[in-house]
């Protein structure tokens, strides 16, 4: 879903688009990709990917396969794969993902846990690899 420049490959790849003037409150579940450029409060779960634009203000727990954050998020993130955090992002909450990239300027206030890639099974009990990064927001 994400191109090298952290943009959505095509608007056709997004099943749901929440525009800048839209405010959503409640539980939101999807199987497809989601683009959020507005305000959202509640909970989001998708089997697809999520793009959170620079002007977005999210107050929700979020579960997705992959995610790109450029806006403000207050809530815990549980990402099944890759999480990209842009330089304009401000996240307050715990993060769980498999891979992560953080651009200079991003603010994170919470615990970051990096897990092993899912699907790796060789008849051994899997143990999560955990890295804890505590970054306090500078006011």
PDB file of C-alpha atoms in Angstrom:
ATOM      1  CA  UNK A   1       0.000   0.000   0.000  1.00  0.00           C
ATOM      2  CA  UNK A   2       2.793   2.422   0.817  1.00  0.00           C
ATOM      3  CA  UNK A   3       5.192   3.711  -1.792  1.00  0.00           C
ATOM      4  CA  UNK A   4       8.770   4.744  -1.177  1.00  0.00           C
ATOM      5  CA  UNK A   5       7.709   8.340  -0.476  1.00  0.00           C
ATOM      6  CA  UNK A   6       5.210   7.224   2.236  1.00  0.00           C
ATOM      7  CA  UNK A   7       2.160   8.033   0.105  1.00  0.00           C
ATOM      8  CA  UNK A   8      -0.804   5.850  -0.741  1.00  0.00           C
ATOM      9  CA  UNK A   9      -0.017   4.055  -3.999  1.00  0.00           C
ATOM     10  CA  UNK A  10      -3.449   4.761  -5.437  1.00  0.00           C
ATOM     11  CA  UNK A  11      -6.670   6.149  -4.010  1.00  0.00           C
ATOM     12  CA  UNK A  12      -8.300   2.990  -5.426  1.00  0.00           C
ATOM     13  CA  UNK A  13      -6.415   0.978  -2.809  1.00  0.00           C
ATOM     14  CA  UNK A  14      -8.337   2.690   0.003  1.00  0.00           C
ATOM     15  CA  UNK A  15     -11.709   1.157   0.811  1.00  0.00           C
ATOM     16  CA  UNK A  16     -12.569   3.897   3.317  1.00  0.00           C
ATOM     17  CA  UNK A  17     -11.558   7.565   3.258  1.00  0.00           C
ATOM     18  CA  UNK A  18     -12.279   9.929   6.142  1.00  0.00           C
ATOM     19  CA  UNK A  19     -11.766  13.456   4.805  1.00  0.00           C
ATOM     20  CA  UNK A  20     -10.427  16.528   6.629  1.00  0.00           C
ATOM     21  CA  UNK A  21     -13.906  17.874   7.412  1.00  0.00           C
ATOM     22  CA  UNK A  22     -15.227  14.528   8.732  1.00  0.00           C
ATOM     23  CA  UNK A  23     -15.533  13.610  12.416  1.00  0.00           C
ATOM     24  CA  UNK A  24     -16.170   9.973  13.359  1.00  0.00           C
ATOM     25  CA  UNK A  25     -16.973   8.598  16.833  1.00  0.00           C
ATOM     26  CA  UNK A  26     -17.399   4.934  17.731  1.00  0.00           C
ATOM     27  CA  UNK A  27     -16.172   1.449  16.869  1.00  0.00           C
ATOM     28  CA  UNK A  28     -14.906   1.085  13.302  1.00  0.00           C
ATOM     29  CA  UNK A  29     -14.056  -2.318  11.734  1.00  0.00           C
ATOM     30  CA  UNK A  30     -12.958  -3.042   8.170  1.00  0.00           C
ATOM     31  CA  UNK A  31     -11.260  -5.635   6.000  1.00  0.00           C
ATOM     32  CA  UNK A  32      -9.785  -3.035   3.642  1.00  0.00           C
ATOM     33  CA  UNK A  33      -7.392  -0.110   3.619  1.00  0.00           C
ATOM     34  CA  UNK A  34      -8.317   3.119   5.402  1.00  0.00           C
ATOM     35  CA  UNK A  35      -7.199   6.717   4.834  1.00  0.00           C
ATOM     36  CA  UNK A  36      -7.872   9.151   7.693  1.00  0.00           C
ATOM     37  CA  UNK A  37      -7.410  12.879   7.227  1.00  0.00           C
ATOM     38  CA  UNK A  38     -10.071  14.004   9.727  1.00  0.00           C
ATOM     39  CA  UNK A  39     -10.947  13.451  13.374  1.00  0.00           C
ATOM     40  CA  UNK A  40     -11.682  10.019  14.784  1.00  0.00           C
ATOM     41  CA  UNK A  41     -12.527   8.923  18.328  1.00  0.00           C
ATOM     42  CA  UNK A  42     -13.130   5.348  19.483  1.00  0.00           C
ATOM     43  CA  UNK A  43     -11.589   2.147  18.141  1.00  0.00           C
ATOM     44  CA  UNK A  44     -10.356   1.057  14.694  1.00  0.00           C
ATOM     45  CA  UNK A  45      -9.668  -2.502  13.532  1.00  0.00           C
ATOM     46  CA  UNK A  46      -8.777  -3.514   9.996  1.00  0.00           C
ATOM     47  CA  UNK A  47      -7.170  -6.478   8.288  1.00  0.00           C
ATOM     48  CA  UNK A  48      -5.789  -3.943   5.807  1.00  0.00           C
ATOM     49  CA  UNK A  49      -3.548  -0.906   6.114  1.00  0.00           C
ATOM     50  CA  UNK A  50      -4.119   2.562   7.569  1.00  0.00           C
ATOM     51  CA  UNK A  51      -2.757   5.937   6.476  1.00  0.00           C
ATOM     52  CA  UNK A  52      -3.132   8.780   8.990  1.00  0.00           C
ATOM     53  CA  UNK A  53      -2.586  12.198   7.383  1.00  0.00           C
ATOM     54  CA  UNK A  54      -0.778  15.197   8.898  1.00  0.00           C
ATOM     55  CA  UNK A  55      -3.974  17.073   9.838  1.00  0.00           C
ATOM     56  CA  UNK A  56      -5.598  14.037  11.481  1.00  0.00           C
ATOM     57  CA  UNK A  57      -6.424  13.912  15.172  1.00  0.00           C
ATOM     58  CA  UNK A  58      -7.104  10.389  16.370  1.00  0.00           C
ATOM     59  CA  UNK A  59      -8.148   9.335  19.864  1.00  0.00           C
ATOM     60  CA  UNK A  60      -8.524   5.579  19.469  1.00  0.00           C
ATOM     61  CA  UNK A  61      -6.936   2.185  19.902  1.00  0.00           C
ATOM     62  CA  UNK A  62      -5.893   0.939  16.472  1.00  0.00           C
ATOM     63  CA  UNK A  63      -5.245  -2.532  15.012  1.00  0.00           C
ATOM     64  CA  UNK A  64      -4.028  -2.907  11.422  1.00  0.00           C
ATOM     65  CA  UNK A  65      -1.678  -4.910   9.222  1.00  0.00           C
ATOM     66  CA  UNK A  66       0.525  -1.928   8.268  1.00  0.00           C
ATOM     67  CA  UNK A  67       0.288   1.741   9.118  1.00  0.00           C
ATOM     68  CA  UNK A  68       1.741   5.114   8.200  1.00  0.00           C
ATOM     69  CA  UNK A  69       1.246   7.894  10.762  1.00  0.00           C
ATOM     70  CA  UNK A  70       1.824  11.567  10.006  1.00  0.00           C
ATOM     71  CA  UNK A  71      -0.797  13.101  12.338  1.00  0.00           C
ATOM     72  CA  UNK A  72      -1.684  13.036  16.045  1.00  0.00           C
ATOM     73  CA  UNK A  73      -2.703   9.748  17.666  1.00  0.00           C
ATOM     74  CA  UNK A  74      -3.693   9.202  21.288  1.00  0.00           C
ATOM     75  CA  UNK A  75      -4.173   5.485  21.906  1.00  0.00           C
ATOM     76  CA  UNK A  76      -2.437   2.144  21.647  1.00  0.00           C
ATOM     77  CA  UNK A  77      -1.320   0.800  18.251  1.00  0.00           C
ATOM     78  CA  UNK A  78      -1.176  -2.916  17.445  1.00  0.00           C
ATOM     79  CA  UNK A  79       0.322  -3.402  13.989  1.00  0.00           C
ATOM     80  CA  UNK A  80       0.769  -6.895  12.513  1.00  0.00           C
ATOM     81  CA  UNK A  81       3.642  -5.840  10.270  1.00  0.00           C
ATOM     82  CA  UNK A  82       5.360  -2.572   9.363  1.00  0.00           C
ATOM     83  CA  UNK A  83       4.732   0.779  11.080  1.00  0.00           C
ATOM     84  CA  UNK A  84       6.079   3.987   9.554  1.00  0.00           C
ATOM     85  CA  UNK A  85       6.053   7.115  11.728  1.00  0.00           C
ATOM     86  CA  UNK A  86       6.502  10.385   9.842  1.00  0.00           C
ATOM     87  CA  UNK A  87       8.342  13.433  11.153  1.00  0.00           C
ATOM     88  CA  UNK A  88       5.097  15.314  11.845  1.00  0.00           C
ATOM     89  CA  UNK A  89       3.577  12.451  13.900  1.00  0.00           C
ATOM     90  CA  UNK A  90       2.741  12.771  17.600  1.00  0.00           C
ATOM     91  CA  UNK A  91       1.815   9.504  19.298  1.00  0.00           C
ATOM     92  CA  UNK A  92       0.722   9.092  22.930  1.00  0.00           C
ATOM     93  CA  UNK A  93       0.263   5.394  23.642  1.00  0.00           C
ATOM     94  CA  UNK A  94       1.935   2.018  23.530  1.00  0.00           C
ATOM     95  CA  UNK A  95       3.028   0.571  20.190  1.00  0.00           C
ATOM     96  CA  UNK A  96       3.312  -3.083  19.189  1.00  0.00           C
ATOM     97  CA  UNK A  97       4.586  -4.002  15.709  1.00  0.00           C
ATOM     98  CA  UNK A  98       6.983  -6.251  13.772  1.00  0.00           C
ATOM     99  CA  UNK A  99       9.030  -3.524  12.024  1.00  0.00           C
ATOM    100  CA  UNK A 100       9.179   0.216  12.599  1.00  0.00           C
ATOM    101  CA  UNK A 101      10.717   3.319  11.095  1.00  0.00           C
ATOM    102  CA  UNK A 102      10.678   6.706  12.808  1.00  0.00           C
ATOM    103  CA  UNK A 103      11.522   9.946  11.011  1.00  0.00           C
ATOM    104  CA  UNK A 104      13.357  12.768  12.742  1.00  0.00           C
ATOM    105  CA  UNK A 105      10.917  15.144  14.430  1.00  0.00           C
ATOM    106  CA  UNK A 106       8.348  12.492  15.384  1.00  0.00           C
ATOM    107  CA  UNK A 107       7.177  12.461  19.013  1.00  0.00           C
ATOM    108  CA  UNK A 108       6.345   9.225  20.832  1.00  0.00           C
ATOM    109  CA  UNK A 109       5.246   8.962  24.449  1.00  0.00           C
ATOM    110  CA  UNK A 110       4.781   5.285  25.291  1.00  0.00           C
ATOM    111  CA  UNK A 111       6.299   1.840  25.196  1.00  0.00           C
ATOM    112  CA  UNK A 112       7.387   0.342  21.859  1.00  0.00           C
ATOM    113  CA  UNK A 113       7.407  -3.456  21.537  1.00  0.00           C
ATOM    114  CA  UNK A 114       8.935  -5.127  18.472  1.00  0.00           C
ATOM    115  CA  UNK A 115       7.655  -8.690  17.928  1.00  0.00           C
ATOM    116  CA  UNK A 116       8.954 -11.464  15.703  1.00  0.00           C
ATOM    117  CA  UNK A 117       7.329 -11.757  12.320  1.00  0.00           C
ATOM    118  CA  UNK A 118       4.197 -13.885  12.506  1.00  0.00           C
ATOM    119  CA  UNK A 119       4.096 -17.171  10.653  1.00  0.00           C
ATOM    120  CA  UNK A 120       7.605 -18.275  11.712  1.00  0.00           C
ATOM    121  CA  UNK A 121       6.999 -21.704  13.127  1.00  0.00           C
ATOM    122  CA  UNK A 122       9.478 -24.558  13.453  1.00  0.00           C
ATOM    123  CA  UNK A 123       7.679 -26.616  16.124  1.00  0.00           C
ATOM    124  CA  UNK A 124       9.245 -24.552  18.907  1.00  0.00           C
ATOM    125  CA  UNK A 125       7.391 -22.330  21.294  1.00  0.00           C
ATOM    126  CA  UNK A 126       7.651 -18.842  19.802  1.00  0.00           C
ATOM    127  CA  UNK A 127       8.934 -16.072  21.996  1.00  0.00           C
ATOM    128  CA  UNK A 128       8.432 -12.432  21.162  1.00  0.00           C
ATOM    129  CA  UNK A 129      11.525 -10.287  20.805  1.00  0.00           C
ATOM    130  CA  UNK A 130      10.844  -7.155  22.778  1.00  0.00           C
ATOM    131  CA  UNK A 131      12.605  -3.819  22.586  1.00  0.00           C
ATOM    132  CA  UNK A 132      11.399  -1.119  24.918  1.00  0.00           C
ATOM    133  CA  UNK A 133      11.886   2.466  23.872  1.00  0.00           C
ATOM    134  CA  UNK A 134      10.695   5.165  26.218  1.00  0.00           C
ATOM    135  CA  UNK A 135      10.582   8.570  24.567  1.00  0.00           C
ATOM    136  CA  UNK A 136       9.077  11.386  26.568  1.00  0.00           C
ATOM    137  CA  UNK A 137       7.345  14.183  24.759  1.00  0.00           C
ATOM    138  CA  UNK A 138       9.098  17.523  24.966  1.00  0.00           C
ATOM    139  CA  UNK A 139       6.687  20.373  25.587  1.00  0.00           C
TER     140      UNK A 139
END
